[in-house]
PDB file of C-alpha atoms and ligand atoms in Angstrom:
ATOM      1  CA  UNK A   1      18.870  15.035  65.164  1.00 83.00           C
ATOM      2  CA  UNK A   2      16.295  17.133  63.385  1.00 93.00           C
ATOM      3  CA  UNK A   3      12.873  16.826  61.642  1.00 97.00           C
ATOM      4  CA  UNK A   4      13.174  17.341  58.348  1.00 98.00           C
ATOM      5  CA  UNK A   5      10.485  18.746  55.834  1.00 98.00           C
ATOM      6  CA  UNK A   6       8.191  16.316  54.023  1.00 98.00           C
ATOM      7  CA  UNK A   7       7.861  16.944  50.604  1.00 98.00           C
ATOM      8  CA  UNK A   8       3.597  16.720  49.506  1.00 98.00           C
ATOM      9  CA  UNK A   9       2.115  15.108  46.815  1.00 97.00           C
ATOM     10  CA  UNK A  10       2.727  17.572  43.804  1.00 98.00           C
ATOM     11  CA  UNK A  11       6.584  17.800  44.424  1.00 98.00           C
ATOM     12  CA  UNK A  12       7.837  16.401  41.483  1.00 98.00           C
ATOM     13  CA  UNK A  13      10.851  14.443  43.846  1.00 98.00           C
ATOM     14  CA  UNK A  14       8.020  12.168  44.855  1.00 98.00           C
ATOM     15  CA  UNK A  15       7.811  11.391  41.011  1.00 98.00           C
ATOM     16  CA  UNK A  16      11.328  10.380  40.433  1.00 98.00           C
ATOM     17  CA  UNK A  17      13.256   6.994  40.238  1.00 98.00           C
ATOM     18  CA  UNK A  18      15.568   7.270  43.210  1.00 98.00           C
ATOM     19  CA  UNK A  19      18.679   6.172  42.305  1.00 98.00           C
ATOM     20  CA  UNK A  20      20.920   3.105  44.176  1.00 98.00           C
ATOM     21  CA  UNK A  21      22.982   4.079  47.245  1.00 98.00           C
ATOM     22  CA  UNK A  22      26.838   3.020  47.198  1.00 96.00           C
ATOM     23  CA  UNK A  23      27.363   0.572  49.789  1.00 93.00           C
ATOM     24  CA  UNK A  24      30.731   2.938  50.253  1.00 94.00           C
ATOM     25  CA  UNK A  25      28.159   5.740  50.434  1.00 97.00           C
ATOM     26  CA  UNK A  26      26.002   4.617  53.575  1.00 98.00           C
ATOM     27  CA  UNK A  27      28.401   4.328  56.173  1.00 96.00           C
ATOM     28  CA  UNK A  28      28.800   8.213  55.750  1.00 98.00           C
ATOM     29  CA  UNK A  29      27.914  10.943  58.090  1.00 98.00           C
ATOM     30  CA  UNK A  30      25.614  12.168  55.933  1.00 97.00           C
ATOM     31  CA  UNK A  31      23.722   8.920  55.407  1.00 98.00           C
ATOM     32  CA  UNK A  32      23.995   7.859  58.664  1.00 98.00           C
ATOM     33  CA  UNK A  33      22.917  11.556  60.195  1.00 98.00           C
ATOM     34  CA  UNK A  34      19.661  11.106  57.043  1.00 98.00           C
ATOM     35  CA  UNK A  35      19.041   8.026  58.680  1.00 98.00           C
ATOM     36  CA  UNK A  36      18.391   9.229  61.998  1.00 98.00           C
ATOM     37  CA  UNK A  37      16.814  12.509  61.139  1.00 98.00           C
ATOM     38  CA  UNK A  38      14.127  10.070  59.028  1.00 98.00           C
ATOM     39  CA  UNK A  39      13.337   7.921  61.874  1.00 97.00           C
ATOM     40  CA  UNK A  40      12.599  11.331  63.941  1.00 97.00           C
ATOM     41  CA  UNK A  41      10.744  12.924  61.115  1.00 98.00           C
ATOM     42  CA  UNK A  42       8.515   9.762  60.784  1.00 97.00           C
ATOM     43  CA  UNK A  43       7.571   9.482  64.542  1.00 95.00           C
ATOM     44  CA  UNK A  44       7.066  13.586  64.377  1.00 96.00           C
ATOM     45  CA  UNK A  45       4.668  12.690  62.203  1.00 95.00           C
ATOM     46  CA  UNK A  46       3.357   9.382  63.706  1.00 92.00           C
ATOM     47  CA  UNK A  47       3.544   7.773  60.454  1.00 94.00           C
ATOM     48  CA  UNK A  48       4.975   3.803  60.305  1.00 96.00           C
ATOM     49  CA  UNK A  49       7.157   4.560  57.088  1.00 97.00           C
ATOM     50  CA  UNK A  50       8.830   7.088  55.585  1.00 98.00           C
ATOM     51  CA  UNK A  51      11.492   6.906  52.255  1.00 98.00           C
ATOM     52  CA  UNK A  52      13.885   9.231  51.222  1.00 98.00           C
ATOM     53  CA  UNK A  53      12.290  10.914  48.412  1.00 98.00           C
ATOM     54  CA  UNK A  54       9.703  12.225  50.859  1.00 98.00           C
ATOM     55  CA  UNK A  55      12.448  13.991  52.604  1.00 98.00           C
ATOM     56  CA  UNK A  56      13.792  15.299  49.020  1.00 98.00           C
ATOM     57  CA  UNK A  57      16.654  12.614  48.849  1.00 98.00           C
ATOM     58  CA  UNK A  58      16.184  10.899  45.407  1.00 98.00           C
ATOM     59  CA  UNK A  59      17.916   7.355  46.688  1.00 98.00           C
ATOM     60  CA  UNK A  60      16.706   4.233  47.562  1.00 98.00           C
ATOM     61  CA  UNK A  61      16.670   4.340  51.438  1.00 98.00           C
ATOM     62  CA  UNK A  62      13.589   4.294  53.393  1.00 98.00           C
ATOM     63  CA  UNK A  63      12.923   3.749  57.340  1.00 98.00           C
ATOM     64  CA  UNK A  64       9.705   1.908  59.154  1.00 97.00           C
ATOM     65  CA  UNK A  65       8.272   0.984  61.813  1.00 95.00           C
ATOM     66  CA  UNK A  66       8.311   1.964  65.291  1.00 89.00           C
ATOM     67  CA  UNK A  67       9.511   0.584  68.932  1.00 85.00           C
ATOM     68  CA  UNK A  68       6.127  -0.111  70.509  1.00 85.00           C
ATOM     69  CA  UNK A  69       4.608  -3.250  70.890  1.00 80.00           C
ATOM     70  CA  UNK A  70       1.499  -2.436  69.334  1.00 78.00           C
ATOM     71  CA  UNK A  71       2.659  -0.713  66.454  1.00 79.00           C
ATOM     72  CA  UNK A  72       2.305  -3.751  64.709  1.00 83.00           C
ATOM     73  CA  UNK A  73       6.247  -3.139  62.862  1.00 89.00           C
ATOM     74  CA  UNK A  74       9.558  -3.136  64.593  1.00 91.00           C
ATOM     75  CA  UNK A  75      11.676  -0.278  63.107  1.00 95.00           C
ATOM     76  CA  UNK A  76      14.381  -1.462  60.404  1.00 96.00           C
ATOM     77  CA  UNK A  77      16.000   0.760  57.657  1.00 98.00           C
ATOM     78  CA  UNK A  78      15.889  -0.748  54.177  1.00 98.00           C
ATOM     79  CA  UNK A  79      18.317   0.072  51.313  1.00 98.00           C
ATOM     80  CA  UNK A  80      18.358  -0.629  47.769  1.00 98.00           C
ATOM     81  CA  UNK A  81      15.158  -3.092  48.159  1.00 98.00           C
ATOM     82  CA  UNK A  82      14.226  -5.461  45.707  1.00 98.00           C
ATOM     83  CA  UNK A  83      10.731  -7.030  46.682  1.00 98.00           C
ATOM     84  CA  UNK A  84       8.965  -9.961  45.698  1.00 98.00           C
ATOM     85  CA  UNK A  85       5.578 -11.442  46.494  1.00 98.00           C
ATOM     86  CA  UNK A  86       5.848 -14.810  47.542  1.00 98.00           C
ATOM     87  CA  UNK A  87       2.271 -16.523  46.443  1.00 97.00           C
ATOM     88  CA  UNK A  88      -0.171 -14.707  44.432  1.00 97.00           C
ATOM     89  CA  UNK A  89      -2.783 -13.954  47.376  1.00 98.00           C
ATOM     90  CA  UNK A  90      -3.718 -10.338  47.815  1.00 98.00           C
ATOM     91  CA  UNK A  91      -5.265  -8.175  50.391  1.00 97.00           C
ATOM     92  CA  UNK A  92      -7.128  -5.162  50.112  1.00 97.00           C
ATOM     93  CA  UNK A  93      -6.708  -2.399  53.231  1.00 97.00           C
ATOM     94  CA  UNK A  94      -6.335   1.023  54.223  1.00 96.00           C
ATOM     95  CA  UNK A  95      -2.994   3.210  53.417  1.00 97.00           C
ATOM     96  CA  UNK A  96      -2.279   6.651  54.137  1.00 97.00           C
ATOM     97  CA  UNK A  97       1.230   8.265  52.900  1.00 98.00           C
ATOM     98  CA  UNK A  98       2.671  11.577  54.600  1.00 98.00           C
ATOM     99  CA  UNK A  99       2.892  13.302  51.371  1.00 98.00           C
ATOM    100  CA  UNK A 100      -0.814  12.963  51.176  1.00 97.00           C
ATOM    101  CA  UNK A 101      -1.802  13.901  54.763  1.00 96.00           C
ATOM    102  CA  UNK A 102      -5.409  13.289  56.123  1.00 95.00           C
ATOM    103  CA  UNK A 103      -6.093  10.886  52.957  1.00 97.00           C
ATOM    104  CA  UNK A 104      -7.139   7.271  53.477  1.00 97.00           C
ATOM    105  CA  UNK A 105      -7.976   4.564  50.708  1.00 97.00           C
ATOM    106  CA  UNK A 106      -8.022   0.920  50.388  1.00 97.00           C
ATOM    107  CA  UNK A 107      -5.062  -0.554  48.458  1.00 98.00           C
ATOM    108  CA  UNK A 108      -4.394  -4.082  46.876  1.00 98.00           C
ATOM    109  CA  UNK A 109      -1.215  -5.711  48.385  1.00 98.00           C
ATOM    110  CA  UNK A 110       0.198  -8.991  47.885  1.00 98.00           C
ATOM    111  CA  UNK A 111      -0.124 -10.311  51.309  1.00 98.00           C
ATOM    112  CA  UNK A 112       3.895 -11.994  51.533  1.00 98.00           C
ATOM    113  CA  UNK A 113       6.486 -10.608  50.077  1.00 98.00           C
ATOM    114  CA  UNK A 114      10.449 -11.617  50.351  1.00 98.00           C
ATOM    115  CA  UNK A 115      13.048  -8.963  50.813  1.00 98.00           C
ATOM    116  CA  UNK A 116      16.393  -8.642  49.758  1.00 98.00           C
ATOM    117  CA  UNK A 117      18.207  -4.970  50.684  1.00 98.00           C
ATOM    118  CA  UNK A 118      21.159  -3.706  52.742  1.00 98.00           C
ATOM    119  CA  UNK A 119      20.971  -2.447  56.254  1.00 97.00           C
ATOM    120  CA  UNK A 120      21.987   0.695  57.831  1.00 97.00           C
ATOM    121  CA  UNK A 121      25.572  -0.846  57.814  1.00 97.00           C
ATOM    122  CA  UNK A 122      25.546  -1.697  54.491  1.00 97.00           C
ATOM    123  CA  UNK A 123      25.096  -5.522  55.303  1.00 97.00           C
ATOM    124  CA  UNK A 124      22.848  -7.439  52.906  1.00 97.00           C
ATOM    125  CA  UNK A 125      19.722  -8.835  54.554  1.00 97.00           C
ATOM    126  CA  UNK A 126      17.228 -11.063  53.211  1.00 97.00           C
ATOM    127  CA  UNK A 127      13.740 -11.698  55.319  1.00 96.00           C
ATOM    128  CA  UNK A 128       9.915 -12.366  54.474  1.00 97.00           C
ATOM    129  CA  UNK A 129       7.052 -10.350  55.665  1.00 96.00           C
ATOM    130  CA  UNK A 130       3.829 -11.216  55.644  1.00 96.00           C
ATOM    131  CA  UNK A 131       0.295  -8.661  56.398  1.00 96.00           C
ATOM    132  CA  UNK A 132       0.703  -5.065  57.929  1.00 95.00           C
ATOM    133  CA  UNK A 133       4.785  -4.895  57.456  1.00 96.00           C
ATOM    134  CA  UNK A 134       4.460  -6.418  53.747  1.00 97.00           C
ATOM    135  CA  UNK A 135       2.000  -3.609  52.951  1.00 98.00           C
ATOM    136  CA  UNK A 136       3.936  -0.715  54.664  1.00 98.00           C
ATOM    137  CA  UNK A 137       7.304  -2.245  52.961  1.00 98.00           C
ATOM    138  CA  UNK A 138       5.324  -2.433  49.549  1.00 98.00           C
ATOM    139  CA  UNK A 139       4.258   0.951  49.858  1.00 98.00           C
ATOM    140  CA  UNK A 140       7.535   2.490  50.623  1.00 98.00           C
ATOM    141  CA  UNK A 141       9.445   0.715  47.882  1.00 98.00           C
ATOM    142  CA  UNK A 142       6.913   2.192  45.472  1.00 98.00           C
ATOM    143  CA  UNK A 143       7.975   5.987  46.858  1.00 98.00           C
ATOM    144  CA  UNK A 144      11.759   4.748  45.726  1.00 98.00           C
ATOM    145  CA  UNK A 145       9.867   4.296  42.074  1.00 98.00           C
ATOM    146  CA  UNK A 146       7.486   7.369  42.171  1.00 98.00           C
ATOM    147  CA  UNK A 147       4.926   5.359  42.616  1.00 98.00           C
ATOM    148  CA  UNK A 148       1.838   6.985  45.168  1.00 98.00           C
ATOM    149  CA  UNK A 149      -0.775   4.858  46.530  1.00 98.00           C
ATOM    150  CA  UNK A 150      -3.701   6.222  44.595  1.00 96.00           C
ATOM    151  CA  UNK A 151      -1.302   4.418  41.720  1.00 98.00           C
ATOM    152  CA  UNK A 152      -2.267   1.086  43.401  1.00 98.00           C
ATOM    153  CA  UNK A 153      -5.808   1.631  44.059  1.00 98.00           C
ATOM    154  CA  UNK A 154      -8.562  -0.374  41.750  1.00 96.00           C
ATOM    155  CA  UNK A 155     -11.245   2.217  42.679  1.00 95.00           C
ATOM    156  CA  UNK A 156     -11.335   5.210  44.354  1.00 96.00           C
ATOM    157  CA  UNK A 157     -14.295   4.808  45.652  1.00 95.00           C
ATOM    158  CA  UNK A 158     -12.700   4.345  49.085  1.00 95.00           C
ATOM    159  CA  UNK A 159     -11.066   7.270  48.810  1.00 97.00           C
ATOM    160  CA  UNK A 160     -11.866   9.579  52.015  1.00 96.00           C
ATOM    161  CA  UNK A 161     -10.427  12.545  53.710  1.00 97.00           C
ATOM    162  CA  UNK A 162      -9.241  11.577  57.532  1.00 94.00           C
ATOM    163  CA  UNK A 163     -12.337  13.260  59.195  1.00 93.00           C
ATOM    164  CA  UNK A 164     -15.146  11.373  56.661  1.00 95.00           C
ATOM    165  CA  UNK A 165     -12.851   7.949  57.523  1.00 94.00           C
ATOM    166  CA  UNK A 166     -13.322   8.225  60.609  1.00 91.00           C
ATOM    167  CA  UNK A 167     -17.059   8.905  60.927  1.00 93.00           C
ATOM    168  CA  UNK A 168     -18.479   6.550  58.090  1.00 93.00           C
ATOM    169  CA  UNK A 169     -15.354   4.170  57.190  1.00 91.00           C
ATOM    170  CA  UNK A 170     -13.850   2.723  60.299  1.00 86.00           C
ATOM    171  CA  UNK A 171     -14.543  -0.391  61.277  1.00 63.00           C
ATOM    172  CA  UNK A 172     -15.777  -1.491  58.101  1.00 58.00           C
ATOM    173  CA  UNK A 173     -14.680  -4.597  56.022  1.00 52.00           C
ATOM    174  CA  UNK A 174     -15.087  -3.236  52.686  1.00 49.00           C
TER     175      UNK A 174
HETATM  176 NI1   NI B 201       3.840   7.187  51.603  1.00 51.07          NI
END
């Protein structure tokens, strides 16, 4: 496995509309060997998500979460995602995005969402998520659309570099 590069807010990848993946297409080497590579480039990193546009590949493919108990998201891989909120409650909270490193701001999320995609073996898979994984899966299926976070955001008055988070946002509710 390897760590790939992450591409950084600017690229113009990150702007793109990745396209579909083949089903015949994912059981590939190539897929497969992205796959991987993307789960080691995210915990590199430490982030909790990470789609293929931020490692240059315009498709719809992304990886999250990670195999610790409180990392609040088990790891799946998610291809060719179509989302949809279930209710119309949303939640306001703190994102960060590895093509815009040491940036935090609060984001409006619906709060359930249902998920239809394939897995990393092509098979189709349909599950709900509700809180922290709805917002991470939300905010990876915009990368697949060039969407950023800052997209999302309502105000950017939130908006903080890492080191100013830390000493004058954490903790708080608003
Ligand atoms: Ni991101």
């Amino acid at each position: 496995m390897s760590i790939l590069k992450v591409a950084r807010m600017g690229h113009p990848v990150l702007r793109e509309r990745a396209r579909p993946l083949e089903p015949s297409e994912i059981s590939t080497p190539r897929i497969q060997r992205l796959i991987d590579d993307m789960f080691e480039t995210m915990h590199d990193s430490q982030g909790i998500g990470l789609a293929g546009p931020q490692v240059h590949e315009s498709i719809r493919l992304f990886v999250a979460g990670v195999d610790e108990e409180d990392a609040g998201m088990s790891p799946v891989v998610i291809i060719n995602p179509e989302i949809t909120p279930i209710g119309t409650e949303v939640e306001e909270d703190w994102e960060g995005c590895l093509s815009i490193p040491d940036v935090r701001g609060r984001v409006p999320r619906a709060v359930e969402i249902r998920i239809r995609a394939l897995d990393r073996h092509g098979t189709p898979i349909a599950m709900t998520a509700s809180g922290y994984p709805a917002r991470v899966v939300q905010h990876e299926t915009d990368h697949l659309d060039g969407v950023l976070f800052f997209d999302r955001m309502t105000s950017f008055d939130s908006l903080t570099f890492l080191e100013e988070y830390s000493r004058y946002w954490t903790g708080k509710e608003t």
